[in-house]
Coordinates of C-alpha atoms and ligand atoms in Angstrom, one line a residue:
X1 CA -24.2 21.2 59.5
X2 CA -22.3 20.0 62.6
X3 CA -23.1 16.4 61.6
X4 CA -21.9 16.9 58.1
X5 CA -18.6 18.3 59.3
X6 CA -18.1 15.4 61.7
X7 CA -18.9 12.9 59.0
X8 CA -16.5 14.5 56.6
X9 CA -13.8 14.5 59.3
X10 CA -14.0 10.8 59.9
X11 CA -14.2 10.1 56.2
X12 CA -11.0 12.1 55.6
X13 CA -9.2 10.1 58.3
X14 CA -9.9 6.8 56.4
X15 CA -9.0 8.0 52.9
X16 CA -6.5 6.0 51.0
X17 CA -5.0 6.3 47.4
X18 CA -2.7 4.2 45.3
X19 CA -2.1 6.6 42.4
X20 CA -1.5 10.3 41.9
X21 CA -4.7 10.5 39.9
X22 CA -6.7 9.2 42.8
X23 CA -5.2 11.8 45.1
X24 CA -6.3 14.5 42.6
X25 CA -9.8 13.0 42.4
X26 CA -10.0 13.2 46.2
X27 CA -8.9 16.8 46.2
X28 CA -11.5 17.8 43.6
X29 CA -14.2 15.9 45.5
X30 CA -13.5 17.7 48.7
X31 CA -12.0 21.1 47.9
X32 CA -12.8 21.6 44.2
X33 CA -15.3 24.2 43.0
X34 CA -18.1 21.7 43.5
X35 CA -16.4 19.9 46.3
X36 CA -18.2 18.8 49.5
X37 CA -16.2 21.2 51.8
X38 CA -16.6 24.1 49.4
X39 CA -20.4 23.4 49.5
X40 CA -20.3 23.7 53.3
X41 CA -18.6 27.1 53.1
X42 CA -21.5 28.2 50.9
X43 CA -24.0 26.9 53.4
X44 CA -22.0 28.8 56.1
X45 CA -23.4 32.1 54.8
X46 CA -26.9 31.1 56.1
X47 CA -25.7 30.2 59.6
X48 CA -27.2 32.5 62.2
X49 CA -24.8 35.2 63.4
X50 CA -24.4 33.8 67.0
X51 CA -23.3 30.4 65.6
X52 CA -20.9 31.8 63.0
X53 CA -17.9 31.8 65.3
X54 CA -18.3 28.1 66.3
X55 CA -19.0 26.8 62.8
X56 CA -16.4 29.0 61.2
X57 CA -13.7 27.5 63.4
X58 CA -14.9 24.0 62.7
X59 CA -15.0 24.5 59.0
X60 CA -11.5 25.9 59.0
X61 CA -10.3 22.9 60.9
X62 CA -12.0 20.6 58.4
X63 CA -10.5 22.4 55.5
X64 CA -6.9 22.2 57.0
X65 CA -7.3 18.6 57.9
X66 CA -8.5 17.8 54.3
X67 CA -5.5 19.7 52.8
X68 CA -3.1 17.9 55.1
X69 CA -4.5 14.5 54.4
X70 CA -4.3 15.2 50.6
X71 CA -0.7 16.2 51.0
X72 CA 0.1 13.2 53.1
X73 CA -1.5 10.9 50.5
X74 CA 0.4 12.5 47.7
X75 CA 3.7 12.0 49.4
X76 CA 2.9 8.4 50.1
X77 CA 2.1 7.7 46.5
X78 CA 5.2 9.4 45.3
X79 CA 7.3 7.4 47.8
X80 CA 5.7 4.2 46.6
X81 CA 6.4 4.6 42.9
X82 CA 6.8 8.2 42.0
X83 CA 4.3 8.3 39.2
X84 CA 1.2 6.7 37.6
X85 CA 3.4 4.6 35.3
X86 CA 2.7 0.9 35.8
X87 CA 5.6 -0.7 37.6
X88 CA 8.1 -2.4 35.3
X89 CA 8.2 -6.2 35.4
X90 CA 11.5 -7.3 34.1
X91 CA 10.6 -11.0 34.2
X92 CA 7.9 -10.6 31.6
X93 CA 8.6 -11.8 28.1
X94 CA 9.4 -9.0 25.6
X95 CA 6.8 -7.5 23.3
X96 CA 6.7 -9.1 19.9
X97 CA 7.1 -6.6 17.0
X98 CA 5.5 -7.7 13.8
X99 CA 7.8 -7.1 10.9
X100 CA 6.2 -6.0 7.6
X101 CA 6.7 -8.2 4.5
X102 CA 7.1 -7.2 0.9
X103 CA 3.9 -6.9 -1.1
X104 CA 3.4 -9.9 -3.5
X105 CA 3.2 -7.4 -6.4
X106 CA 6.6 -5.9 -5.5
X107 CA 8.0 -9.4 -5.2
X108 CA 6.7 -10.5 -8.6
X109 CA 8.0 -7.3 -10.2
X110 CA 11.4 -7.8 -8.7
X111 CA 11.4 -11.4 -9.9
X112 CA 10.6 -10.5 -13.4
X113 CA 13.3 -7.8 -13.4
X114 CA 15.9 -10.1 -12.0
X115 CA 15.2 -12.8 -14.6
X116 CA 15.7 -10.3 -17.4
X117 CA 18.7 -8.7 -15.8
X118 CA 20.3 -12.1 -16.0
X119 CA 19.8 -11.9 -19.8
X120 CA 21.4 -8.4 -19.9
X121 CA 18.3 -6.2 -19.7
X122 CA 18.6 -2.9 -17.8
X123 CA 15.7 -1.2 -16.0
X124 CA 14.2 2.0 -17.5
X125 CA 11.4 4.0 -16.0
X126 CA 9.2 6.8 -17.2
X127 CA 6.5 9.2 -16.0
X128 CA 3.0 8.0 -15.0
X129 CA 1.6 11.3 -16.2
X130 CA 2.3 11.3 -20.0
X131 CA 1.3 12.9 -23.2
X132 CA -0.7 11.4 -26.0
X133 CA 2.4 11.2 -28.3
X134 CA 4.4 8.9 -26.0
X135 CA 1.4 6.6 -25.0
X136 CA -0.3 6.5 -28.5
X137 CA 1.1 8.6 -31.3
X138 CA 4.7 7.4 -31.4
X139 CA 3.4 3.8 -31.0
X140 CA 1.6 3.9 -34.2
X141 CA -2.0 4.2 -32.8
X142 CA -4.1 5.9 -35.5
X143 CA -5.8 9.0 -34.3
X144 CA -9.2 7.3 -34.1
X145 CA -8.0 4.2 -32.4
X146 CA -10.5 3.0 -29.7
X147 CA -7.7 2.8 -27.0
X148 CA -7.6 6.6 -27.0
X149 CA -11.3 6.6 -26.1
X150 CA -12.3 8.5 -23.0
X151 CA -13.6 5.2 -21.7
X152 CA -10.2 3.7 -21.5
X153 CA -7.9 6.6 -20.8
X154 CA -7.9 9.0 -17.9
X155 CA -7.3 12.4 -19.5
X156 CA -5.8 15.2 -17.5
X157 CA -6.1 17.9 -20.1
X158 CA -8.1 17.0 -23.1
X159 CA -7.3 20.1 -25.2
X160 CA -4.8 20.4 -28.1
X161 CA -3.4 17.7 -30.3
X162 CA -1.2 16.2 -27.6
X163 CA -3.4 15.9 -24.5
X164 CA -1.9 15.0 -21.1
X165 CA -3.1 11.7 -19.6
X166 CA -2.3 8.9 -17.2
X167 CA -0.4 6.3 -19.2
X168 CA -2.5 3.2 -20.0
X169 CA 0.6 1.0 -20.6
X170 CA 4.3 1.1 -20.0
X171 CA 5.0 0.9 -23.7
X172 CA 5.4 4.7 -23.4
X173 CA 8.7 4.1 -21.7
X174 CA 9.9 2.3 -24.9
X175 CA 9.3 5.5 -26.8
X176 CA 11.1 7.6 -24.2
X177 CA 14.1 5.2 -24.1
X178 CA 14.3 5.0 -27.9
X179 CA 14.4 8.8 -28.0
X180 CA 17.2 9.0 -25.5
X181 CA 19.3 5.9 -25.3
X182 CA 22.2 4.9 -27.5
X183 CA 21.7 1.7 -29.5
X184 CA 21.6 -1.2 -29.0
X185 CA 18.8 -1.0 -26.4
X186 CA 17.9 -3.9 -24.1
X187 CA 15.5 -2.8 -21.3
X188 CA 12.6 -3.8 -19.1
X189 CA 10.3 -1.0 -18.0
X190 CA 8.3 -1.7 -14.8
X191 CA 5.6 0.6 -13.7
X192 CA 2.0 1.5 -12.7
X193 CA -0.6 2.0 -15.4
X194 CA -4.1 3.4 -15.3
X195 CA -7.3 2.6 -17.2
X196 CA -10.8 3.8 -16.9
X197 CA -12.3 0.4 -16.1
X198 CA -14.8 -0.9 -13.6
X199 CA -13.1 -2.7 -10.7
X200 CA -13.8 -6.4 -10.7
X201 CA -12.1 -9.7 -9.8
X202 CA -10.3 -9.5 -13.2
X203 CA -9.8 -5.8 -13.8
X204 CA -8.7 -2.8 -11.9
X205 CA -8.2 0.9 -12.9
X206 CA -4.6 0.8 -11.5
X207 CA -2.3 -2.1 -12.2
X208 CA 1.3 -2.8 -13.0
X209 CA 3.1 -3.8 -16.1
X210 CA 6.6 -4.8 -17.2
X211 CA 7.5 -3.8 -20.7
X212 CA 10.5 -5.3 -22.5
X213 CA 12.4 -3.9 -25.5
X214 CA 15.4 -5.1 -27.4
X215 CA 16.7 -3.2 -30.4
X216 CA 19.8 -4.1 -32.3
X217 CA 20.9 -5.0 -35.8
X218 CA 19.5 -8.3 -37.1
X219 CA 17.1 -9.0 -34.2
X220 CA 14.6 -11.6 -35.4
X221 CA 11.4 -13.3 -34.3
X222 CA 13.4 -16.3 -33.2
X223 CA 15.3 -14.1 -30.7
X224 CA 11.9 -13.0 -29.3
X225 CA 10.7 -16.6 -28.9
X226 CA 13.9 -17.6 -27.2
X227 CA 13.7 -14.6 -24.7
X228 CA 10.1 -15.4 -23.9
X229 CA 10.7 -19.1 -23.5
X230 CA 13.7 -18.6 -21.1
X231 CA 11.6 -16.1 -19.1
X232 CA 8.6 -18.5 -18.8
X233 CA 10.9 -21.3 -17.6
X234 CA 12.6 -19.2 -15.0
X235 CA 9.2 -17.8 -13.8
X236 CA 7.0 -20.9 -13.9
X237 CA 9.4 -23.8 -13.8
X238 CA 11.8 -25.8 -16.1
X239 CA 9.1 -27.9 -17.7
X240 CA 7.1 -24.9 -18.9
X241 CA 6.1 -24.8 -22.6
X242 CA 5.1 -21.7 -24.5
X243 CA 2.7 -21.2 -27.3
X244 CA 2.4 -18.1 -29.5
X245 CA -0.9 -17.1 -31.1
X246 CA -1.1 -14.4 -33.8
X247 CA -2.5 -11.2 -32.5
X248 CA -2.6 -7.5 -33.2
X249 CA -1.0 -4.4 -31.6
X250 CA -0.5 -1.2 -33.4
X251 CA 3.2 -1.0 -32.3
X252 CA 4.3 -4.5 -33.3
X253 CA 4.2 -6.4 -36.6
X254 CA 3.9 -9.3 -36.5
X255 CA 2.3 -9.5 -33.1
X256 CA 1.6 -12.4 -30.9
X257 CA 0.0 -13.4 -27.6
X258 CA 2.1 -15.7 -25.4
X259 CA 0.5 -18.6 -23.5
X260 CA 2.4 -20.8 -21.0
X261 CA 1.5 -24.4 -20.3
X262 CA -0.7 -24.4 -17.1
X263 CA 1.6 -24.8 -14.1
X264 CA -1.2 -26.2 -12.0
X265 CA -2.3 -29.2 -14.1
X266 CA 0.9 -29.4 -16.2
X267 CA -1.2 -28.9 -19.4
X268 CA -3.8 -31.6 -18.7
X269 CA -6.6 -29.0 -18.3
X270 CA -8.0 -27.7 -15.0
X271 CA -10.4 -24.9 -13.8
X272 CA -7.5 -22.3 -13.7
X273 CA -6.7 -22.8 -17.4
X274 CA -10.4 -23.5 -18.1
X275 CA -9.6 -26.9 -19.4
X276 CA -7.3 -25.6 -22.2
X277 CA -4.0 -26.4 -20.5
X278 CA -2.7 -22.9 -21.4
X279 CA -2.5 -19.6 -19.6
X280 CA -2.1 -16.2 -21.4
X281 CA 0.8 -14.2 -19.9
X282 CA 1.8 -11.5 -22.3
X283 CA 1.6 -9.7 -25.6
X284 CA 4.7 -9.3 -27.9
X285 CA 5.9 -8.8 -31.4
X286 CA 8.5 -7.2 -33.7
X287 CA 8.7 -3.5 -33.2
X288 CA 6.8 -1.9 -36.1
X289 CA 9.2 0.1 -38.4
X290 CA 6.9 3.1 -38.0
X291 CA 7.6 3.0 -34.3
X292 CA 11.3 2.9 -34.8
X293 CA 11.2 5.8 -37.2
X294 CA 8.9 7.9 -35.0
X295 CA 11.7 7.9 -32.4
X296 CA 14.4 8.6 -34.9
X297 CA 15.8 5.0 -35.3
X298 CA 16.7 3.9 -38.9
X299 CA 14.4 0.9 -39.5
X300 CA 16.5 -0.3 -42.4
X301 CA 19.5 -0.8 -40.2
X302 CA 17.8 -1.8 -36.9
X303 CA 15.1 -4.1 -35.8
X304 CA 13.8 -5.2 -32.5
X305 CA 11.2 -7.0 -30.4
X306 CA 9.0 -5.9 -27.6
X307 CA 6.8 -7.6 -25.0
X308 CA 4.5 -6.4 -22.3
X309 CA 3.0 -8.3 -19.3
X310 CA 0.7 -7.5 -16.4
X311 CA 2.4 -8.0 -13.0
X312 CA -0.9 -8.8 -11.2
X313 CA -1.7 -11.4 -13.8
X314 CA 1.7 -13.1 -13.5
X315 CA 1.4 -13.1 -9.7
X316 CA -2.2 -14.5 -9.9
X317 CA -1.0 -17.4 -12.0
X318 CA 2.0 -18.0 -9.9
X319 CA 0.1 -18.1 -6.6
X320 CA -3.4 -18.9 -7.9
X321 CA -4.9 -15.8 -6.6
X322 CA -8.4 -15.7 -8.0
X323 CA -9.4 -12.1 -7.3
X324 CA -7.2 -9.1 -8.4
X325 CA -8.7 -6.9 -5.7
X326 CA -6.8 -8.7 -3.0
X327 CA -3.7 -7.0 -4.2
X328 CA -5.0 -3.5 -3.5
X329 CA -7.0 -4.0 -0.3
X330 CA -3.9 -4.7 1.8
X331 CA -5.8 -7.0 4.2
X332 CA -3.0 -8.4 6.4
X333 CA -4.7 -11.9 6.4
X334 CA -4.0 -12.0 2.6
X335 CA -0.5 -10.4 2.8
X336 CA 0.6 -12.8 5.5
X337 CA 0.0 -15.7 3.2
X338 CA 3.1 -14.5 1.3
X339 CA 5.4 -14.3 4.4
X340 CA 6.8 -17.7 3.7
X341 CA 6.9 -17.3 -0.1
X342 CA 9.0 -14.1 0.3
Ligands
LIG1 N1 1.1 -2.5 -24.2 C1 0.3 -3.7 -24.3 C2 -0.9 -3.6 -23.4 O1 -0.9 -2.8 -22.5 C3 1.1 -4.9 -24.0 C4 2.1 -5.2 -25.1 C5 1.8 -6.0 -26.1 C6 3.3 -4.6 -25.0 C7 2.6 -6.3 -27.1 C8 4.3 -4.9 -26.0 C9 3.9 -5.7 -27.1 O2 5.5 -4.3 -26.1 O3 4.8 -6.0 -28.0 O4 -1.8 -4.3 -23.5

């Protein structure tokens, strides 16, 4: 025991510390519950009675020396720097903060809106959680139309004749605007839409659309063609050509699908346009009189056109993104590619 006390005494003499945390570690090691000095006090109980006085004194000296040394180290550390914080080097270059950038889908949506706002279109928005009437009924979807099918639509409450659901297109905002707004109406309706589809490179269950609607007296199909052509040239370049193919939508008659000349190969044919020279960008048509009447607009006095496009699709064509899923994964390596574009 005597030896142990002497060893500890000389060890204490040579202790050093550079941080408050180290001082604390020393204290715990020596005087803590399981510390070396505490252990000696335990051992002291077994010392024969005649030696108790001598060892008792020695142990007390050891304990006091340890406490003094710890206090001395603590003071030194505090004088040196005060705390454990690393010393501040004012000659070091500053930390670089990465600024976030706008998401390519937001950028594309804003670009679409700003093009149409130049033509006098206002922005209208509506709820993502909708009822059957605004998504289908008022848009002339017959009750048994496949788009209402459980496979396409996320229903929230299936009961009754006007179930609540997640909107599958932003055409619902057309209906809400026709119900509420004074005529003439000239709006674009951007928003998120939801479809019960398997996620793949070309489809997602959540995506974005911009719907357009123009209702006035004497609106004709020629007006629609002109609006679409001007938009296509602003979005994809001055040289862009458009092509309309007859199509079908319940809410427009006649209906058409719009293609733009491929902006990659300039119409010659490449793998993006699958050799056709054309890329599909939107659906459109003259608003069906049934749709006008369902929202209380006199279809004998007024006519209008509507169009709808997918924001992801426009962005994919503009920047040649081949997989839709990139837009939702928010991998910074992908998002950073748009820093310069934005
Ligand atoms: N709502 C259609 C869709 O989601 C897109 C669309 C097509 C909107 C033609 C229109 C239109 O306004 O006239 O597929």
